[in-house]
CSV table of C-alpha atoms in Angstrom, one decimal:
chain,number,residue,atom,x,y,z
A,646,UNK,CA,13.0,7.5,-17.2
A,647,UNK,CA,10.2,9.6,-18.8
A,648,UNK,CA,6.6,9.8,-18.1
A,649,UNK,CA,3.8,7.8,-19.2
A,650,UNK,CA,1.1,9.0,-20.9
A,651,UNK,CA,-2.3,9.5,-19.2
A,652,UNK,CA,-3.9,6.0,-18.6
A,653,UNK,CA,-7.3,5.2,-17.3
A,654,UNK,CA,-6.4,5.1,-13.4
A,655,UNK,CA,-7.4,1.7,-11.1
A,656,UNK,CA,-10.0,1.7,-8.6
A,657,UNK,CA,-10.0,-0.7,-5.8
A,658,UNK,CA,-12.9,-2.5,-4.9
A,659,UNK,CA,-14.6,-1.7,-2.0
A,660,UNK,CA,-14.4,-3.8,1.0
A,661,UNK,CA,-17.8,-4.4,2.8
A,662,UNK,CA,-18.3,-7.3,4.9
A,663,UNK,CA,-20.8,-8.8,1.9
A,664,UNK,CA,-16.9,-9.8,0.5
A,665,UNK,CA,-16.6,-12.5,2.7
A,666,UNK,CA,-19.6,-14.3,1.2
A,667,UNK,CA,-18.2,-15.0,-1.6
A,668,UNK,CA,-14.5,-16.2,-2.9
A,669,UNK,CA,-12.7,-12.9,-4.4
A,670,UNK,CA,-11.3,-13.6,-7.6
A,671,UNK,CA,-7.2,-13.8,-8.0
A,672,UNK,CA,-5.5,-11.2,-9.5
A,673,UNK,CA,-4.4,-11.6,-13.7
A,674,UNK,CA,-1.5,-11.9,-14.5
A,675,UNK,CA,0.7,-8.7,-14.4
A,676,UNK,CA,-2.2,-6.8,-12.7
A,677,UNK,CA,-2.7,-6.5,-9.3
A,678,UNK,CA,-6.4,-6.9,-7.6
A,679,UNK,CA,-6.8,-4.0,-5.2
A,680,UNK,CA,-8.5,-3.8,-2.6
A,681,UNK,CA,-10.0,-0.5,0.0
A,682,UNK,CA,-10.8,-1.1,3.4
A,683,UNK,CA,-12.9,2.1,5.4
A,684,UNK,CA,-12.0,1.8,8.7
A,685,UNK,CA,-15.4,3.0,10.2
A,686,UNK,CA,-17.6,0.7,8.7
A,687,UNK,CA,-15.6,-2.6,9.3
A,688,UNK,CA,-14.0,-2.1,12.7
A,689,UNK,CA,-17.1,-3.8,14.3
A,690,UNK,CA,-17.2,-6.5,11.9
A,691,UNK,CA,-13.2,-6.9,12.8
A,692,UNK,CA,-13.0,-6.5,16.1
A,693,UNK,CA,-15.0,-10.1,17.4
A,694,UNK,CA,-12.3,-11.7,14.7
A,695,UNK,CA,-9.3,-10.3,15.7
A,696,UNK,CA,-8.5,-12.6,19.3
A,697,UNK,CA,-9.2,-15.5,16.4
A,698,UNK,CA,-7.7,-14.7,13.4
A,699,UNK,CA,-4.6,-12.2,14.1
A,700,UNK,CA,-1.4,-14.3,15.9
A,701,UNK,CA,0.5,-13.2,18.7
A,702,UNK,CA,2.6,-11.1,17.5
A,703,UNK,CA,-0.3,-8.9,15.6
A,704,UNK,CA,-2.3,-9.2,18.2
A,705,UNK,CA,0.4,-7.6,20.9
A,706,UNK,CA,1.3,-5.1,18.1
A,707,UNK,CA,-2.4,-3.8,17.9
A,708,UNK,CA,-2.4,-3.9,21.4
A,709,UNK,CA,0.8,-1.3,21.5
A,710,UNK,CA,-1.3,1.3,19.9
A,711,UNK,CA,-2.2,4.3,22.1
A,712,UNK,CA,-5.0,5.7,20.6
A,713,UNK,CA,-8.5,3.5,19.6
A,714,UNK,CA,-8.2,4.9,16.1
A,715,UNK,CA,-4.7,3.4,15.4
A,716,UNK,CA,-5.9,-0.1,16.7
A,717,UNK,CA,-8.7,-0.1,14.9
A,718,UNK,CA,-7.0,0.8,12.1
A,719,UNK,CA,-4.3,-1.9,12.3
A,720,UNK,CA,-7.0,-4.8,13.2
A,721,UNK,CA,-9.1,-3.5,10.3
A,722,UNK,CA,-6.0,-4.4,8.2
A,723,UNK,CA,-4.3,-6.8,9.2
A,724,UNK,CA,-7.7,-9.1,9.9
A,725,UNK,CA,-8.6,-8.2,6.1
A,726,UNK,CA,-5.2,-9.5,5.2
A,727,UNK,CA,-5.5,-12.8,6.5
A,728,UNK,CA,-9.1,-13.0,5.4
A,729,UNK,CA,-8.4,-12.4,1.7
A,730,UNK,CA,-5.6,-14.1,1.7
A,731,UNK,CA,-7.3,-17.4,3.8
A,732,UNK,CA,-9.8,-16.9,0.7
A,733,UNK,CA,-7.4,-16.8,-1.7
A,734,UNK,CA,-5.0,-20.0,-0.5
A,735,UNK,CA,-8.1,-21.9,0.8
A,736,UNK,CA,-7.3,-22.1,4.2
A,737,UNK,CA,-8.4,-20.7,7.3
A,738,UNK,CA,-7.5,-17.0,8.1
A,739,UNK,CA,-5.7,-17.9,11.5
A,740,UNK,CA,-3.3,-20.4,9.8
A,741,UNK,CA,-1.7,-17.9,7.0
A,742,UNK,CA,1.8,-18.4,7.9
A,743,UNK,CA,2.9,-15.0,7.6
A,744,UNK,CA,6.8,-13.9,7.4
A,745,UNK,CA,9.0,-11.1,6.3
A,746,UNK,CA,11.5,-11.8,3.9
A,747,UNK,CA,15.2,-10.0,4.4
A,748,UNK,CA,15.7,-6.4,3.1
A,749,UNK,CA,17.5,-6.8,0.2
A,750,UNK,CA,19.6,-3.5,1.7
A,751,UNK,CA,20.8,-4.9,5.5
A,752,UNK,CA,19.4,-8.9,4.9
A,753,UNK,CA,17.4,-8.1,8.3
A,754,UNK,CA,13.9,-9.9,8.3
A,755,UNK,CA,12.1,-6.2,7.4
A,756,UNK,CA,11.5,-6.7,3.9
A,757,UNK,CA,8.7,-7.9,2.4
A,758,UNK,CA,5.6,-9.5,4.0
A,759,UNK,CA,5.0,-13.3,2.2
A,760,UNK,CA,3.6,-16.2,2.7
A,761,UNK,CA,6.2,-18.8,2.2
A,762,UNK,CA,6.2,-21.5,-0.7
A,763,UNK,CA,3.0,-19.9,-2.8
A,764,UNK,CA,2.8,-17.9,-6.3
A,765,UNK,CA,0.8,-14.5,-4.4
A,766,UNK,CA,2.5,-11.2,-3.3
A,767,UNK,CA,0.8,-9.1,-0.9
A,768,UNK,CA,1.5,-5.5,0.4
A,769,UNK,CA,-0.7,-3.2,2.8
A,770,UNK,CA,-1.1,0.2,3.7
A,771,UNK,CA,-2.8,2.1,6.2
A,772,UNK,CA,-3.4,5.9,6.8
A,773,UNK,CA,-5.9,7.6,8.9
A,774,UNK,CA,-9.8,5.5,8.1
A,775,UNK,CA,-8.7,3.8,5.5
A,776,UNK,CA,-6.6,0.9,4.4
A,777,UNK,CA,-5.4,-0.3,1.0
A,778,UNK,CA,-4.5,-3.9,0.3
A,779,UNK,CA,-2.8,-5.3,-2.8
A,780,UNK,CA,-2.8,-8.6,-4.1
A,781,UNK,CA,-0.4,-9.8,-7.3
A,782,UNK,CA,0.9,-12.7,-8.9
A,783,UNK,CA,4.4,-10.8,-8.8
A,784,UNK,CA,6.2,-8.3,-6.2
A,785,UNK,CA,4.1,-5.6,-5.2
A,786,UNK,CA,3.8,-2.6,-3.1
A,787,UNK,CA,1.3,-0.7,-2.2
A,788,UNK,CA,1.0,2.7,-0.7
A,789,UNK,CA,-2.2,5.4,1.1
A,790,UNK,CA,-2.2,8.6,2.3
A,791,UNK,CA,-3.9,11.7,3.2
A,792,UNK,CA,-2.9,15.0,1.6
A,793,UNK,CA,-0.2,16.3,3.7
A,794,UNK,CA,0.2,19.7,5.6
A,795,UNK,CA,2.2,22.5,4.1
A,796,UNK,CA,4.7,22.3,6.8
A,797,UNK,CA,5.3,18.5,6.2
A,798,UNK,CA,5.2,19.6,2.4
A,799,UNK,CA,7.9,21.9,2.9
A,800,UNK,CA,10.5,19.6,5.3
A,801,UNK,CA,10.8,16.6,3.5
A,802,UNK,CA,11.1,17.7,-0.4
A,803,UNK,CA,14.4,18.0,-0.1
A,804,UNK,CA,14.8,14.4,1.0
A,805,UNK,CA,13.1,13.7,-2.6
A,806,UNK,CA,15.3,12.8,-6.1
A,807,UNK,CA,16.0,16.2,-7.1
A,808,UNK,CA,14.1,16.8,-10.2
A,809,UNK,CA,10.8,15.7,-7.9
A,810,UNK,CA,11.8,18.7,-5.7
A,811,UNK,CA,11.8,20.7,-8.4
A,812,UNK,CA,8.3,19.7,-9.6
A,813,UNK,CA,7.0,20.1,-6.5
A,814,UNK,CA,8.7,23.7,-6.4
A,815,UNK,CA,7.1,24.4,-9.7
A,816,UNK,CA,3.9,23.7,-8.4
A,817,UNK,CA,1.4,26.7,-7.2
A,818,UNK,CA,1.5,26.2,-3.1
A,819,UNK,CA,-2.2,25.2,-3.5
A,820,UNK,CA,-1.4,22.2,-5.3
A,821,UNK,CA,1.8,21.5,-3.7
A,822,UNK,CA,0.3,19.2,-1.2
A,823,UNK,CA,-1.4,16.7,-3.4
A,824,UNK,CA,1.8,16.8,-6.1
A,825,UNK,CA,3.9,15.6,-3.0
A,826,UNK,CA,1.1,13.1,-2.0
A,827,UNK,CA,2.0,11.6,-6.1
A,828,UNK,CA,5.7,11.7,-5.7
A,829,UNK,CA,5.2,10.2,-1.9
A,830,UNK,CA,3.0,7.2,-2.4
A,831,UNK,CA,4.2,6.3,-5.6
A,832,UNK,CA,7.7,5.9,-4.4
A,833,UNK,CA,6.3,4.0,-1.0
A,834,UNK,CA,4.9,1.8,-3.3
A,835,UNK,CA,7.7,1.1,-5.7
A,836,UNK,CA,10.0,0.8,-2.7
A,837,UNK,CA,7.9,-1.6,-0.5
A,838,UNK,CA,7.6,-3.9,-4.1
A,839,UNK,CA,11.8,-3.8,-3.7
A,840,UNK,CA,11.2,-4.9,-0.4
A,841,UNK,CA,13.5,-1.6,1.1
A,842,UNK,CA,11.1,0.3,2.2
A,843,UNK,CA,12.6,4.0,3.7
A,844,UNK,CA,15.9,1.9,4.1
A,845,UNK,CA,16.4,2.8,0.2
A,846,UNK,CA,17.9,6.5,-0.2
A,847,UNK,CA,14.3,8.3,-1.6
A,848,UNK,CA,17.1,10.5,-3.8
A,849,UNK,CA,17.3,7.4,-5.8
A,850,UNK,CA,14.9,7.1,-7.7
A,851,UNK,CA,12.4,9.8,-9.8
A,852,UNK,CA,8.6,8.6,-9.7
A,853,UNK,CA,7.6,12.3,-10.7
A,854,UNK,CA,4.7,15.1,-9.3
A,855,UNK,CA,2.9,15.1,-12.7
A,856,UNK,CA,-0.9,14.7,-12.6
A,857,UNK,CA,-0.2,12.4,-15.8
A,858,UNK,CA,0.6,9.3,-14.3
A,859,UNK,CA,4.4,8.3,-12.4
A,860,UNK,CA,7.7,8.0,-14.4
A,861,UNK,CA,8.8,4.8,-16.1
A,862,UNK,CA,10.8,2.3,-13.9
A,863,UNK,CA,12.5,-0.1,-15.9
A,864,UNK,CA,11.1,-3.9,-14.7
A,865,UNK,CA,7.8,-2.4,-12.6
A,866,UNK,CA,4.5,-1.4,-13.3
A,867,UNK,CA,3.5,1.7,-11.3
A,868,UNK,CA,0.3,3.8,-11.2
A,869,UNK,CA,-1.6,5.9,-9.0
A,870,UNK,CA,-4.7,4.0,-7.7
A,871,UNK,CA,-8.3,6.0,-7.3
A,872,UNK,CA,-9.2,6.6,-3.7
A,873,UNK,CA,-11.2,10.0,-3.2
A,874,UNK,CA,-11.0,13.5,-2.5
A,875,UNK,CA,-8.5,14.1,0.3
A,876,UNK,CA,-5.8,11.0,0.0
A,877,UNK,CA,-3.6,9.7,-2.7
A,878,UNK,CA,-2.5,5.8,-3.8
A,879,UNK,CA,-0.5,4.2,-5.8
A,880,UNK,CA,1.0,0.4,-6.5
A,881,UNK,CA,3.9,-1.0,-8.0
A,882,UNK,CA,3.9,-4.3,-9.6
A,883,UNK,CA,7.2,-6.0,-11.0
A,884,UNK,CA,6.8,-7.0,-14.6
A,885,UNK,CA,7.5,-10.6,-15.3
């Protein structure tokens, strides 16, 4: 696996509630439509939606969260999920019948979110305000985050592949944060398009710290995705 060269880098659209006015386009084949949800301007438009449109089980999950910013943040996402995909499948957002597939590691029904019997992949990810959704006519992952601390920096490198703790190592400390935030959500996303998640060994596999763009996995399609000062993104689609 080697790098790729420096390639124009996605931006998701911008999800305002002017979106539901009009059917959202599907994603092209091999490319995935993106999507970035701010939590603070939608969590009023969401929350009259969310006894109607979330099921039971999302609904109890939301209702789990401690703090008002982590419900809000889950119903932000998870009623933009059923709304794009409602759009997308033509039917209404509340009867999206959605499952989890079994983790290709343990065959326990963790892996990856679907909706049974239809040609659309899905994956979501939330971090603090904001939430990124990713749509693709193969499997995808997609992954958030904001910049870490130094102290969260400096405990998990060495649960990365080896040569990515060694980037990060080469990095000045000032920039150590947002290389791991590259190596981090790059790999989320590859390993949520397996279907894995953390359940994969994150030694495994080499996604890189360069600024440049994410190492080559054979059979995916990964690349950092453009979402502001202060956060990092990435997706993974698999190549047909």
């Amino acid at each position: 696996m080697c790098p790729l060269p420096a390639r124009p880098v996605p931006r998701p659209e911008r999800l305002t509630p002017a979106a539901w006015t009009r059917l959202p386009e599907p994603p092209r084949p091999g490319r995935p439509r993106l999507w970035l949800a701010r939590v603070e301007e939608l969590r009023g438009v969401v929350a009259p939606l969310a006894d109607v449109v979330l099921d039971s089980g999302e609904r109890a999950r939301a209702a789990a969260f401690h703090r008002a910013a982590d419900r809000d943040g889950y119903r932000v996402a998870h009623v933009c999920l059923r709304l794009l995909l409602g759009a997308y499948l033509g039917v209404e957002p509340s009867e999206v019948p959605l499952v989890r597939r079994p983790c290709p590691v343990c065959r326990a029904p963790h892996g990856r979110p679907d909706v049974p019997g239809v040609p659309l992949c899905f994956s979501v990810s939330r971090t603090a305000g904001l939430c990124l959704l990713a749509f693709a006519d193969t499997a995808v992952g997609a992954d958030i985050e904001r910049l870490p601390a130094c102290d969260v920096v400096s405990a998990l490198t060495a649960t990365l592949h080896p040569r990515e703790a060694a980037e990060l190592a080469a990095c000045p400390p000032d920039r150590r944060p947002a290389a791991f935030a590259r190596v981090w959500t790059r790999k989320e996303a590859y390993l949520k398009g397996l279907g894995t998640g953390l359940g994969r060994d994150l030694r495994r596999d080499h996604l890189g710290a360069s600024a440049r763009g994410p190492s080559r996995v054979p059979g995916w399609a990964i690349d950092d995705v453009a979402v502001g000062r202060g956060c990092a993104a990435a997706v993974a689609v698999a190549e047909q």
